[in-house]
Tab-separated table of C-alpha atoms and ligand atoms in Angstrom:
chain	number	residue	atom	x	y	z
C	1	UNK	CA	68.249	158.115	71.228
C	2	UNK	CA	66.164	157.477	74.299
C	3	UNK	CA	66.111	153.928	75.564
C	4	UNK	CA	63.326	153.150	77.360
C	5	UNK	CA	63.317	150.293	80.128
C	6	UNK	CA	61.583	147.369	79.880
C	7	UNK	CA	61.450	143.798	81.248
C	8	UNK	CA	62.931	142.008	77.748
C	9	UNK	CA	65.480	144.922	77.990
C	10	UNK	CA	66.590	144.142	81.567
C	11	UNK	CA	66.248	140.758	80.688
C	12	UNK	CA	69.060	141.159	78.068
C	13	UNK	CA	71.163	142.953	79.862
C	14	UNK	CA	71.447	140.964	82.712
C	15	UNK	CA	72.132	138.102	80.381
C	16	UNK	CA	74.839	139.589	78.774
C	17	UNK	CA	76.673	140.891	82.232
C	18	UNK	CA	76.316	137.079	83.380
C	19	UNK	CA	77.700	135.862	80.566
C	20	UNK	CA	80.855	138.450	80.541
C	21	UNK	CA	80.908	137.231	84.096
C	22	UNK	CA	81.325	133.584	83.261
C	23	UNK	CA	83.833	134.286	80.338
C	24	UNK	CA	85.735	136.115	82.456
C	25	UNK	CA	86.095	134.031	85.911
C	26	UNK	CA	85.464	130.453	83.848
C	27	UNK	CA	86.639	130.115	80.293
C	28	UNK	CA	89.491	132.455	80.187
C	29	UNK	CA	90.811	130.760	83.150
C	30	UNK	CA	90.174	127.179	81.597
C	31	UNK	CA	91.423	128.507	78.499
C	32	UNK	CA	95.213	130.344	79.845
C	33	UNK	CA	95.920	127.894	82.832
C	34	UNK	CA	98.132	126.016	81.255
C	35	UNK	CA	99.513	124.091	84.492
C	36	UNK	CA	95.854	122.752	85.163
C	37	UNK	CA	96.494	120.887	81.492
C	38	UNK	CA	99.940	119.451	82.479
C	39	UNK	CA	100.680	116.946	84.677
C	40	UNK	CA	103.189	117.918	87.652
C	41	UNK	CA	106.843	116.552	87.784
C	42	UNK	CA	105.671	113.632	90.308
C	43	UNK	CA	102.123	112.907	88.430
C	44	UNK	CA	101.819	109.174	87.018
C	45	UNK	CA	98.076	107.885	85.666
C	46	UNK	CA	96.624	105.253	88.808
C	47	UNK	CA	96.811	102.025	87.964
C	48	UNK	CA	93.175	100.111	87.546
C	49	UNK	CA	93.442	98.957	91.235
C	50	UNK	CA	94.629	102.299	92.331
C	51	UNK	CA	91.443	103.809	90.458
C	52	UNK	CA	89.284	101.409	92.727
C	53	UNK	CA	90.742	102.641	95.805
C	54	UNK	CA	89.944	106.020	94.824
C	55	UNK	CA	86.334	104.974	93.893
C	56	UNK	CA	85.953	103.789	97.649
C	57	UNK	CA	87.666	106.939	99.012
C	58	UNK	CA	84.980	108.715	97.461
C	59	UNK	CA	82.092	106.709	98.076
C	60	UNK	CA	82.518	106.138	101.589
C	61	UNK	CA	83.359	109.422	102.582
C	62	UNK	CA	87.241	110.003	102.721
C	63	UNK	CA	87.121	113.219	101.635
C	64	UNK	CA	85.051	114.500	104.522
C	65	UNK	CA	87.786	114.257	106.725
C	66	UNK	CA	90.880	114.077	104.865
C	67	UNK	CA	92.162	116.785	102.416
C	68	UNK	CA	94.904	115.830	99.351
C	69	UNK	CA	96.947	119.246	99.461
C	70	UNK	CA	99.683	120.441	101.201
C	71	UNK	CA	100.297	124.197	101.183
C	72	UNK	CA	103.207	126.258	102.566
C	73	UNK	CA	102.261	126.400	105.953
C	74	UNK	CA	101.890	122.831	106.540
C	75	UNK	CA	104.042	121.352	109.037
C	76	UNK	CA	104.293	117.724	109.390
C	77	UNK	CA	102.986	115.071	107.068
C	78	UNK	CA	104.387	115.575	103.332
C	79	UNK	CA	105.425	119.010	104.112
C	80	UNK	CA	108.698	118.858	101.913
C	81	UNK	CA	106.118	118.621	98.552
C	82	UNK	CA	103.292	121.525	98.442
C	83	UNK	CA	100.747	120.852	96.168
C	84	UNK	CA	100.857	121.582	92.397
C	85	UNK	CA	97.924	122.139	90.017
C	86	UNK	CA	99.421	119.549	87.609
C	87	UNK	CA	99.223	116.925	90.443
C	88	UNK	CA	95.607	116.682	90.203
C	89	UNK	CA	95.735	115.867	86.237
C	90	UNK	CA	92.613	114.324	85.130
C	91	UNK	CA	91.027	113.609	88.339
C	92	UNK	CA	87.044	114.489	88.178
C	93	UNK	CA	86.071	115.159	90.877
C	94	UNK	CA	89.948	116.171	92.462
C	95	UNK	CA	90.268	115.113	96.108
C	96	UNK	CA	90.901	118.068	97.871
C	97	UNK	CA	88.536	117.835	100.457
C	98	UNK	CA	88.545	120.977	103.027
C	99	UNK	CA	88.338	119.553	106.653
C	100	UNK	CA	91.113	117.825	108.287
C	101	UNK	CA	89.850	115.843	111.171
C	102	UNK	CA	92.006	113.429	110.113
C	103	UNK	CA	95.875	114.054	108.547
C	104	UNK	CA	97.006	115.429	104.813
C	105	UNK	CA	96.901	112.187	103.035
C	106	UNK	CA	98.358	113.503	99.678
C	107	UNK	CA	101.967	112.041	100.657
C	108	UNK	CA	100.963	109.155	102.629
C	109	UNK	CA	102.308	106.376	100.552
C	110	UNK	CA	105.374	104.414	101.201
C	111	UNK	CA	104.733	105.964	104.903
C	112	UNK	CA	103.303	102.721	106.199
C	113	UNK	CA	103.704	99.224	105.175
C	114	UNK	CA	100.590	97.296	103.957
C	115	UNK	CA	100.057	95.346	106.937
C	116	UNK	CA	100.109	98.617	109.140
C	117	UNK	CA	97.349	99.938	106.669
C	118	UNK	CA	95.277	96.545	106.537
C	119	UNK	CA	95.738	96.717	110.330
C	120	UNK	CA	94.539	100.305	110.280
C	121	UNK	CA	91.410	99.945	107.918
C	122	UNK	CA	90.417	97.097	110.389
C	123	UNK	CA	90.098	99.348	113.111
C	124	UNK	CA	91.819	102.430	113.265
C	125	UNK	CA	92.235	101.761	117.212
C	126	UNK	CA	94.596	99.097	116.546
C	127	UNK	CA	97.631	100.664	115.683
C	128	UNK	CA	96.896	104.047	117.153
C	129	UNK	CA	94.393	103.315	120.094
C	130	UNK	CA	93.272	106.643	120.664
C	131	UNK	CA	91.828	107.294	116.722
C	132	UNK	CA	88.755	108.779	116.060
C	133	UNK	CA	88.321	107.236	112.400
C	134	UNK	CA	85.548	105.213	111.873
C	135	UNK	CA	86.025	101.168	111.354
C	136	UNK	CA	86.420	99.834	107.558
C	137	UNK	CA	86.141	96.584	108.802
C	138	UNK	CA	83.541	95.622	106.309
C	139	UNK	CA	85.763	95.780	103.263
C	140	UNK	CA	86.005	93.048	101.200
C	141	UNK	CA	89.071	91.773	100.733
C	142	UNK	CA	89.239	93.022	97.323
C	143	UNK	CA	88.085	96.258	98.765
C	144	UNK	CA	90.949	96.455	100.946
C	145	UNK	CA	93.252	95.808	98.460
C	146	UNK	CA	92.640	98.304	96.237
C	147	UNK	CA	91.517	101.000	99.324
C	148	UNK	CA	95.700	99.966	100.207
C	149	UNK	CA	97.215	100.600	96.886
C	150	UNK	CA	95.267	103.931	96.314
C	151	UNK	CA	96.955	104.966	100.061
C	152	UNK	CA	100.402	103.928	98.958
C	153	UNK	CA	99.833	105.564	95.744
C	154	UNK	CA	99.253	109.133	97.242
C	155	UNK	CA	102.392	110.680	96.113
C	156	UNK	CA	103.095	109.431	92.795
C	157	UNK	CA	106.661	108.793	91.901
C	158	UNK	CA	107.542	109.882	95.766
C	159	UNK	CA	105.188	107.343	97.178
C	160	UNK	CA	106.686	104.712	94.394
C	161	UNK	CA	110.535	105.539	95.627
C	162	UNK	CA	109.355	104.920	98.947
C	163	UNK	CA	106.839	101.961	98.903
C	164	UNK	CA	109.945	100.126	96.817
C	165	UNK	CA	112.586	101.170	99.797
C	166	UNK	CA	109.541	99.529	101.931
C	167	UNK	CA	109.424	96.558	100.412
C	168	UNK	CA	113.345	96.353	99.992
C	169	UNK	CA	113.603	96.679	103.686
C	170	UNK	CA	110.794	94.232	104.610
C	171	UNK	CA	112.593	90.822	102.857
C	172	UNK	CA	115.307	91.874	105.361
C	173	UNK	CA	113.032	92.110	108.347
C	174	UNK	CA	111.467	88.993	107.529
C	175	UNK	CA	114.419	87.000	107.141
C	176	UNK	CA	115.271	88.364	110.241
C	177	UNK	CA	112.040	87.644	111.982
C	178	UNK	CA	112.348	83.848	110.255
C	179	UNK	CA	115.987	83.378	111.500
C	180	UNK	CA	114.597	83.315	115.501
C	181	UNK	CA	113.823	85.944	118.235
C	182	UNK	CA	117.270	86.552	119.164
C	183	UNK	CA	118.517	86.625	115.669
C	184	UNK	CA	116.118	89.043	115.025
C	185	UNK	CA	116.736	91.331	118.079
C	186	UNK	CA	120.715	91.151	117.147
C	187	UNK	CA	119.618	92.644	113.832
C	188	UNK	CA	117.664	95.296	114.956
C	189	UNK	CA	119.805	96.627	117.284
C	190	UNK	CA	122.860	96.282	114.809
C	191	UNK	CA	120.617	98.952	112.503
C	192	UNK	CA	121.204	101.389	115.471
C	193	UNK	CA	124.799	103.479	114.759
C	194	UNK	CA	126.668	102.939	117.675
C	195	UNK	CA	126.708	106.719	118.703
C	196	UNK	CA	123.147	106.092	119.449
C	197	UNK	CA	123.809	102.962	122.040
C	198	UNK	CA	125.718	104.906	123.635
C	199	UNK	CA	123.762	107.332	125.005
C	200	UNK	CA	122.354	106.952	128.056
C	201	UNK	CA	118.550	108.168	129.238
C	202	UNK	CA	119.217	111.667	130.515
C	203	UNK	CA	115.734	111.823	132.891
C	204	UNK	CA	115.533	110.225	136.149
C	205	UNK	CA	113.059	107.139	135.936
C	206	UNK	CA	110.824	109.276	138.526
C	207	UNK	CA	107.288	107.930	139.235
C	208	UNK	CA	106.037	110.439	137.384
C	209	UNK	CA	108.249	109.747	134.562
C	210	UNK	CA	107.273	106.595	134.448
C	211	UNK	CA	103.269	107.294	134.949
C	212	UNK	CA	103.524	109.544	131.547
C	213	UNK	CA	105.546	106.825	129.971
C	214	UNK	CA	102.530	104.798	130.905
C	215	UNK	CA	100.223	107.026	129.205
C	216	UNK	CA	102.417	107.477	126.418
C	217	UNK	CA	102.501	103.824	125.946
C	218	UNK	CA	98.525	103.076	126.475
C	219	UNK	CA	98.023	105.979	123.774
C	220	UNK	CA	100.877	104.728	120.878
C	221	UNK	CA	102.289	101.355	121.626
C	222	UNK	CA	99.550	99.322	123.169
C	223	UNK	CA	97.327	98.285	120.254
C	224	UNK	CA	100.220	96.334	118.907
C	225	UNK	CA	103.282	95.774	121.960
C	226	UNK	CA	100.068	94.658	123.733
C	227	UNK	CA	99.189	95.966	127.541
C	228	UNK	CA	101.578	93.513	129.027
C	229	UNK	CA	104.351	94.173	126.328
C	230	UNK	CA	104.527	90.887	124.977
C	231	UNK	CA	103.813	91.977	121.247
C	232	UNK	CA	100.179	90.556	121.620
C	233	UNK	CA	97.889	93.849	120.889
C	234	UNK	CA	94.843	93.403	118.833
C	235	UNK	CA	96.611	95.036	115.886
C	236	UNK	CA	99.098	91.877	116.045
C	237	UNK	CA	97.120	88.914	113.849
C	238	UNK	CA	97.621	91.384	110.854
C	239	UNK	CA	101.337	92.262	111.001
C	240	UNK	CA	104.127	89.972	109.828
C	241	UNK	CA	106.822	90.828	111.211
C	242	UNK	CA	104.748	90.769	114.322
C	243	UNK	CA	104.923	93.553	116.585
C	244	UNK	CA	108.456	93.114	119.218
C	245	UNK	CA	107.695	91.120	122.426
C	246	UNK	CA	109.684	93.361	124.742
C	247	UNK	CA	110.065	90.991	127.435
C	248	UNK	CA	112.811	89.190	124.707
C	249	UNK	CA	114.893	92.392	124.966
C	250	UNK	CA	115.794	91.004	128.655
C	251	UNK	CA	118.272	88.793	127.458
C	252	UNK	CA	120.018	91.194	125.423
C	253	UNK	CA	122.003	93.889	127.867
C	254	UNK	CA	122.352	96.565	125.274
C	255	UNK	CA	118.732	97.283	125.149
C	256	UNK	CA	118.002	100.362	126.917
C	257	UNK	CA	119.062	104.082	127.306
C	258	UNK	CA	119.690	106.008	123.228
C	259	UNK	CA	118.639	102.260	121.355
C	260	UNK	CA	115.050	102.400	122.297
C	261	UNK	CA	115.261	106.205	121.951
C	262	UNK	CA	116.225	105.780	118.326
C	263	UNK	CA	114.085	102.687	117.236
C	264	UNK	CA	110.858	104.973	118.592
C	265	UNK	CA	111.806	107.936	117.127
C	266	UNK	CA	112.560	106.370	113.546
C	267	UNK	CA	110.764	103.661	113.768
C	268	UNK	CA	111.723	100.173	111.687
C	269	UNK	CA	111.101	100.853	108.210
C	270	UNK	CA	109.794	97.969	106.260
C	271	UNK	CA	107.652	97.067	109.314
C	272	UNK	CA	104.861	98.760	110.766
C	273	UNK	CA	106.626	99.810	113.318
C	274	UNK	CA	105.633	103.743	113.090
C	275	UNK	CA	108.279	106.645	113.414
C	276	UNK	CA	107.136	108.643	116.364
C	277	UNK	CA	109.367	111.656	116.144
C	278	UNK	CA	106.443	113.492	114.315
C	279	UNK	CA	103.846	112.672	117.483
C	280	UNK	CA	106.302	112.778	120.298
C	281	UNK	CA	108.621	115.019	121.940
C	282	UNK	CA	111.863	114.338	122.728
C	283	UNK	CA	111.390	114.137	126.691
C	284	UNK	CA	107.952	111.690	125.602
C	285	UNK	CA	110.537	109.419	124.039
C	286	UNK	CA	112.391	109.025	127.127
C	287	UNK	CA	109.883	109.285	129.071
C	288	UNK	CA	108.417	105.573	127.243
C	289	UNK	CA	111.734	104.259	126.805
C	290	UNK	CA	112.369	104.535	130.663
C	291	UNK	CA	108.302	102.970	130.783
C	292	UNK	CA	109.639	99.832	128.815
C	293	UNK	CA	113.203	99.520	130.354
C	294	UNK	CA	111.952	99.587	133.424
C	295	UNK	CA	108.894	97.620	133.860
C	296	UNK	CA	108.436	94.809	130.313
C	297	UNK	CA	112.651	94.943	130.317
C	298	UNK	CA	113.719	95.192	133.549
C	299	UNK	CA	117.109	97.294	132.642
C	300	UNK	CA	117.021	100.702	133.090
C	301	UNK	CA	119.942	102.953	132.322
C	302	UNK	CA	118.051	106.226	133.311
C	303	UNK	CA	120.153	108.886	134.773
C	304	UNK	CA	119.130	109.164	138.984
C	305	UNK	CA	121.240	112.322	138.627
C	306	UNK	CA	119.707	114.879	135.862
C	307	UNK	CA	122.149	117.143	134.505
C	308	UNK	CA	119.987	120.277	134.498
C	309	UNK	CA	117.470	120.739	137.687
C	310	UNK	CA	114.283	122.350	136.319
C	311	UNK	CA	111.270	123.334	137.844
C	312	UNK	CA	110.205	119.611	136.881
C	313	UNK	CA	112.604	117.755	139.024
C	314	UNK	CA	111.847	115.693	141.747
C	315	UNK	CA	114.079	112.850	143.446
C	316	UNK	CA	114.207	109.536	141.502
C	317	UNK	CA	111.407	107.070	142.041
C	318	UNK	CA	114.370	104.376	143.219
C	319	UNK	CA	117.815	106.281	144.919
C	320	UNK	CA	120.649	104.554	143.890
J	1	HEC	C1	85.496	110.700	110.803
J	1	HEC	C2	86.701	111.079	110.117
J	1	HEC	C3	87.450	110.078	109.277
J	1	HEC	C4	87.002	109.357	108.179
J	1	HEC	C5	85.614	109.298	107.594
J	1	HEC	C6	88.166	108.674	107.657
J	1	HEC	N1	89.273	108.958	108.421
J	1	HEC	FE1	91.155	108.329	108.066
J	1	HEC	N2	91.794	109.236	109.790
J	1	HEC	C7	91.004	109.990	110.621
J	1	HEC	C8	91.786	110.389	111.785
J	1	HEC	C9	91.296	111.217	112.947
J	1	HEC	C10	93.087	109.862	111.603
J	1	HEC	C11	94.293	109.983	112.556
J	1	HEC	C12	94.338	108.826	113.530
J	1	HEC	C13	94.626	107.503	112.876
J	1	HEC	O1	95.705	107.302	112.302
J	1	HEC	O2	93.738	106.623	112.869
J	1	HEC	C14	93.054	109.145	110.335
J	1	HEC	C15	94.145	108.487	109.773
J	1	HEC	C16	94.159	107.912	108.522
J	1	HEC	C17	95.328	107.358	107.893
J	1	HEC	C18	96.731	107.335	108.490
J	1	HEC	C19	97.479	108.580	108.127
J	1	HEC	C20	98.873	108.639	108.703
J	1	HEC	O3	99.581	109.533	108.335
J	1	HEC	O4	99.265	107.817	109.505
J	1	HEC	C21	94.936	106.868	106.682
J	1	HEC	C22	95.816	106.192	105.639
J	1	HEC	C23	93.514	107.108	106.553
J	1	HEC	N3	93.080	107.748	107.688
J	1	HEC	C24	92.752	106.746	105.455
J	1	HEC	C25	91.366	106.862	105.415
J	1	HEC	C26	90.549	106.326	104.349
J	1	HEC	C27	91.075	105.640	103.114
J	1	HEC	C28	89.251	106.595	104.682
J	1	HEC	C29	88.010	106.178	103.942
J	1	HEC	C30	87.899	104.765	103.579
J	1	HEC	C31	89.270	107.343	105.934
J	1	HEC	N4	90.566	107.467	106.338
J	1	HEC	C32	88.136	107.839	106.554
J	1	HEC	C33	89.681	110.334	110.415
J	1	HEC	C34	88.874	109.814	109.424
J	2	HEC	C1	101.562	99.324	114.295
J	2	HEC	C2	102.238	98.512	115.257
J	2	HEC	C3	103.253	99.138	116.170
J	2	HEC	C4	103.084	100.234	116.990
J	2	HEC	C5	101.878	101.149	117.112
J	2	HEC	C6	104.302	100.360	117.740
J	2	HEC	N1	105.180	99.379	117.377
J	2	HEC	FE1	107.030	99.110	118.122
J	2	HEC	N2	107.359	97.569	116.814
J	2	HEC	C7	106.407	97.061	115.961
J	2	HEC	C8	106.995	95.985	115.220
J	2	HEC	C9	106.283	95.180	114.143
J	2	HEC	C10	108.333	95.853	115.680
J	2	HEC	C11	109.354	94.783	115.361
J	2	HEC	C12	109.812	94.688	113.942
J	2	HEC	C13	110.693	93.497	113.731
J	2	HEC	O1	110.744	92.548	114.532
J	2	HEC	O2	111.347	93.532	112.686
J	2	HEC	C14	108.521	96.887	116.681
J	2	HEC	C15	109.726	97.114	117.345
J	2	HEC	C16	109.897	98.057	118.346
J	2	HEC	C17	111.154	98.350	119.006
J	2	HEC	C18	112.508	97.763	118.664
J	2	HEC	C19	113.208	97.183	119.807
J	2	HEC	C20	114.647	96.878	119.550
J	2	HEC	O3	115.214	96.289	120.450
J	2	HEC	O4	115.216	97.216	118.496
J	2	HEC	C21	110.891	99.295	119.965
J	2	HEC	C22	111.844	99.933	120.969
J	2	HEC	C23	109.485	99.609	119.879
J	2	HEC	N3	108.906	98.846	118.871
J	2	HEC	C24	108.839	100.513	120.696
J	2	HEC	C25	107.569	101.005	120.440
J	2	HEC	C26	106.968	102.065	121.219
J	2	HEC	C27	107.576	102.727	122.428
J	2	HEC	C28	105.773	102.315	120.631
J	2	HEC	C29	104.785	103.374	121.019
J	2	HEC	C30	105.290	104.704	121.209
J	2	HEC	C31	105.615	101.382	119.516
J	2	HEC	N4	106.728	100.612	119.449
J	2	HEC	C32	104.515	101.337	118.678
J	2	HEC	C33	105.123	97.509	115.800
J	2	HEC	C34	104.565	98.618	116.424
């Protein structure tokens, strides 16, 4: 038999490889991928709040610069959980997103406390002055409750184990804050194992030390220690406890050398004080600790003599 050509013949035909197409790449798929139909390990439903939050993720743009998944090669933010098919259960449309101008968000709750997010949504410049994000300043305050409980939702049961060792934390810091400055700085440095106090700064407070200390400072600390390191940043009217006035640390003679180093690099959980050992270096962490020892502190433990000379080292700032 001789088929001859023709347009309804073509048309046909090009129907039907279309369709095998689409049965093929679509609804067998849909139809086999059975983790896309479960929920992950970690999944729980969002609350009704939590569903608002999302709803203003969405409509003002989230998604265009922060992505929900973490994959393999991730370092940093969330890294220890990759992404699982069943975590996006039920979500239409899922909040992948694709560009990351901004961090992985997928495991961001429990990472900051409320008041560091309320703080945040404000203006992003408060608690980390050198953001790019844009200002969500003009949420309501219902707004910003849900846009906060859909960020410390991100996660699931991880973000709920963490947001509750938050909270847990917080009473203590507030008692702590409530029972009077000193009171308060005895606690926090009690938190500190005593291996850590120990420790003195190994770099020289060299002017140059101290100048990238400054830098480090103006770009991390500043929005809430405030430029003159009396705790009175901008980011400060939203954050009980308030952010430390350093000056206070003068009358307490342990507060230098590996204290600071560990406070920064942990951080104080239950406050907003941020970890910093994901943005800093080890020799930035000195570097601000000798900033604050030397000049809102006035004790500075630094080492004048640095164990090994690089190709960095210059004579200290002040000779002993
Ligand atoms: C123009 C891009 C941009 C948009 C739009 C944007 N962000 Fe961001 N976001 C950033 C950048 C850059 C950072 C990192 C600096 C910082 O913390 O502010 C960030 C940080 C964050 C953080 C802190 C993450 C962490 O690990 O500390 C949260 C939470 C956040 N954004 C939530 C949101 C939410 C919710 C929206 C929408 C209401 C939003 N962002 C819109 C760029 C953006
Ligand atoms: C988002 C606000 C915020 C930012 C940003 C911030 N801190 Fe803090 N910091 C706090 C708060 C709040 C406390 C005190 C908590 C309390 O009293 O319980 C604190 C406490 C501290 C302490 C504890 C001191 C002690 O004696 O135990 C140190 C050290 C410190 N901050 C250093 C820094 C440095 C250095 C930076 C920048 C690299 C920084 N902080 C950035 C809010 C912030």
């Amino acid at each position: 038999m001789i088929i001859h050509m023709n347009a309804k013949l073509i048309g046909i035909g090009t129907t039907l490889v279309i369709l095998a197409i689409v049965v093929a790449v679509v609804f067998v798929p849909h139809a086999t991928f059975e983790a896309a139909h479960r929920p992950s390990d970690d999944y729980r439903p969002l609350t009704t709040l939590e569903m608002q939050g999302r709803k203003l993720y969405l409509k003002n743009g989230c998604n265009n610069c922060h992505t929900q998944y973490i994959r393999a090669v991730d370092w940093g933010l969330g890294a220890e959980r990759l992404a699982q098919a069943g975590d996006y259960f039920g979500q239409t449309p899922p909040m992948l997103g694709s560009i990351r101008t901004g961090p992985d968000l997928s495991q961001v709750g429990g990472e900051h406390t409320d008041d560091w997010h309320a703080a945040h949504f404000h203006n992003p410049r408060y608690p980390r002055p050198e953001s790019i994000m844009p200002n969500f300043g003009f949420f309501s305050p219902a707004e910003l409750r849900a846009s906060i409980a859909y960020m410390q939702s991100l996660g699931f049961r991880a973000a709920d184990a963490r947001v509750r060792r938050q909270l847990a934390w917080r009473e203590k810091a507030m008692a702590a804050y409530a029972a009077g400055i000193d009171q308060n700085i005895r606690w926090l440095h009690d938190l500190v194992p005593q291996g850590w106090r120990d420790v003195p700064n190994p770099y020289p407070a060299t002017e140059v030390s101290l100048g990238r200390g400054a830098t480090i400072y103006q770009r991390w600390c500043l929005g809430c220690h405030g430029p003159v390191g009396d705790g009175q940043g901008p980011a400060a009217a939203f954050l009980y406890p308030p952010p430390l006035n350093f000056t206070t640390l003068a009358r307490h003679a342990d507060s230098s050398g590996g204290l600071l180093y560990y406070q920064i690099m942990n951080g104080i959980t239950g406050t907003a004080m941020p970890y910093l050992k994901r943005e800093l270096e080890s020799e930035k962490i000195w570097d601000v600790s000798n900033y604050l020892a030397q000049y809102f502190i006035g004790n500075n433990d630094a080492n004048l003599e640095p164990k090994g000379i690089d190709a960095a080292y210059e004579p200290a700032a002040k000779e002993p």
